C-alpha positions as CSV (number, residue, x, y, z in Angstrom):
1,X,2.7,-17.0,2.7
2,X,3.6,-16.4,-0.8
3,X,3.9,-13.0,-2.7
4,X,0.7,-11.6,-4.4
5,X,-0.4,-8.8,-6.8
6,X,-0.5,-6.0,-4.4
7,X,2.1,-3.0,-3.3
8,X,4.2,-4.7,-0.7
9,X,2.4,-3.7,2.8
10,X,4.1,-4.8,6.4
11,X,1.8,-6.7,8.9
12,X,1.8,-7.2,12.3
13,X,2.3,-10.9,12.7
14,X,2.8,-13.0,15.6
15,X,3.5,-17.0,16.5
16,X,1.8,-19.1,18.7
17,X,1.7,-22.5,19.6
18,X,2.7,-23.3,15.8
19,X,0.3,-21.2,14.4
20,X,1.2,-18.1,13.1
21,X,-1.4,-15.3,13.4
22,X,-2.0,-12.0,11.3
23,X,-3.0,-8.2,12.9
24,X,-6.0,-7.1,11.1
25,X,-6.3,-3.4,11.7
26,X,-10.4,-2.7,11.3
27,X,-10.6,-6.2,13.5
28,X,-9.1,-5.3,15.6
29,X,-7.3,-8.7,17.0
30,X,-4.6,-11.0,15.6
31,X,-6.2,-13.8,13.3
32,X,-5.3,-17.2,11.9
33,X,-3.1,-16.5,9.1
34,X,-4.9,-19.1,6.4
35,X,-4.2,-18.0,2.4
36,X,-7.5,-16.1,2.0
37,X,-6.3,-14.3,5.3
38,X,-3.1,-13.2,4.0
39,X,-5.3,-12.0,0.9
40,X,-8.3,-10.5,2.7
41,X,-5.4,-8.1,4.9
42,X,-3.3,-7.7,1.3
43,X,-6.6,-5.8,0.0
44,X,-7.4,-4.4,3.2
45,X,-3.8,-2.6,2.9
46,X,-5.0,-1.5,-0.5
47,X,-7.9,0.0,0.2
48,X,-6.4,2.5,3.0
49,X,-3.0,2.7,2.1
50,X,-3.8,3.1,-1.9
51,X,-7.0,3.1,-2.6
52,X,-7.6,6.4,0.5
53,X,-10.9,4.2,2.0
54,X,-11.0,5.4,5.7
55,X,-10.3,2.1,7.9
56,X,-14.1,3.9,9.5
57,X,-16.0,2.9,6.6
58,X,-15.1,-0.7,6.2
59,X,-16.0,-4.3,8.0
60,X,-15.4,-7.1,7.6
61,X,-16.6,-10.6,7.7
62,X,-20.1,-10.2,9.1
63,X,-22.9,-12.6,8.6
64,X,-26.1,-11.9,5.8
65,X,-28.9,-14.1,4.6
66,X,-28.8,-15.1,0.9
67,X,-31.7,-17.3,0.2
68,X,-32.7,-18.1,3.5
69,X,-28.6,-19.4,4.2
70,X,-26.2,-17.4,6.9
71,X,-23.3,-16.2,4.4
72,X,-20.5,-14.2,5.1
73,X,-18.8,-11.3,3.1
74,X,-15.4,-10.7,3.0
75,X,-14.6,-7.1,3.1
76,X,-18.0,-3.9,2.5
77,X,-16.7,-0.4,2.4
78,X,-19.6,1.9,3.5
79,X,-20.3,5.6,1.7
80,X,-20.9,7.7,5.5
81,X,-24.7,7.9,4.6
82,X,-24.4,4.0,5.7
83,X,-25.7,3.0,2.4
84,X,-22.4,0.2,0.7
85,X,-20.2,1.5,-1.8
86,X,-17.4,-1.6,-2.1
87,X,-18.2,-5.7,-1.5
88,X,-15.2,-7.4,-1.9
89,X,-14.6,-11.3,-1.8
90,X,-11.7,-12.6,-1.6
91,X,-10.2,-16.3,-2.1
92,X,-7.2,-18.0,-1.4
93,X,-4.7,-17.8,-4.4
94,X,-4.7,-21.8,-5.4
95,X,-8.2,-20.5,-6.0
96,X,-9.1,-19.5,-9.6
97,X,-12.0,-16.9,-10.0
98,X,-14.5,-18.4,-12.1
99,X,-18.6,-17.9,-12.8
100,X,-19.4,-19.2,-9.5
101,X,-17.5,-16.7,-7.9
102,X,-19.3,-13.8,-8.9
103,X,-21.8,-15.7,-8.3
104,X,-21.9,-15.8,-5.8
105,X,-20.5,-12.4,-5.1
106,X,-23.5,-11.2,-7.1
107,X,-26.3,-12.9,-4.4
108,X,-24.4,-10.9,-1.7
109,X,-25.3,-7.6,-3.4
110,X,-28.8,-8.8,-3.7
111,X,-28.8,-7.9,-0.7
112,X,-26.9,-5.3,0.2
113,X,-26.8,-3.4,-2.8
114,X,-22.9,-1.8,-3.9
115,X,-22.1,0.2,-6.5
116,X,-18.6,-1.3,-6.7
117,X,-17.8,-4.8,-7.0
118,X,-14.3,-6.9,-6.3
119,X,-13.7,-10.5,-6.2
120,X,-9.6,-11.1,-6.0
121,X,-7.5,-13.7,-4.7
122,X,-3.9,-11.9,-4.9
123,X,-3.2,-12.2,-7.9
124,X,-6.0,-11.4,-10.1
125,X,-8.2,-8.8,-9.4
126,X,-11.5,-8.7,-10.9
127,X,-13.6,-4.2,-10.8
128,X,-17.0,-4.4,-11.5
129,X,-19.7,-1.4,-11.3
130,X,-23.1,-2.2,-11.4
131,X,-25.8,-1.6,-13.5
132,X,-29.0,-1.6,-11.3
133,X,-31.5,-0.5,-14.3
134,X,-30.0,-2.9,-16.9
135,X,-29.0,-5.8,-13.7
136,X,-25.6,-6.3,-15.1
137,X,-22.5,-5.1,-14.4
138,X,-19.8,-3.7,-15.8
139,X,-16.1,-4.8,-15.9
140,X,-13.8,-1.3,-15.2
141,X,-9.9,-1.2,-14.9
142,X,-9.8,-0.3,-10.9
143,X,-12.2,0.9,-8.4
144,X,-12.4,4.8,-7.3
145,X,-10.5,6.4,-5.4
146,X,-12.3,7.2,-1.8
147,X,-13.7,11.0,-1.9
148,X,-16.3,12.4,0.5
């Protein structure tokens, strides 16, 4: 897999029937290593090891209903009160982040009401803070570190 614009992390990999899998410490299982999964796992490690978010507040690939359609978010981080702090949308490195990507995460956020949004393809990362009063998002340099 290609190098990404994240710090170097150690991952547990295994090869079974000519398929490489990576261990997901949140789902507590090996998952097939696809390019998007490579980005998701790097992002998870970044959020936990660099930003300090506890794995107990992180949820991966759960279903939600958006405009009567079943969708799956990549990563959600909860606040301790159960509200949603951050939604992360991960794309494969070959996918260009564009307005459609932001529209996708904005649709998810109409349901989830997260304070922060992150979109990444592993090479480029975009961070936003929601301004619910003015119904827009403001770009940030980074998401905040975890704090109680």
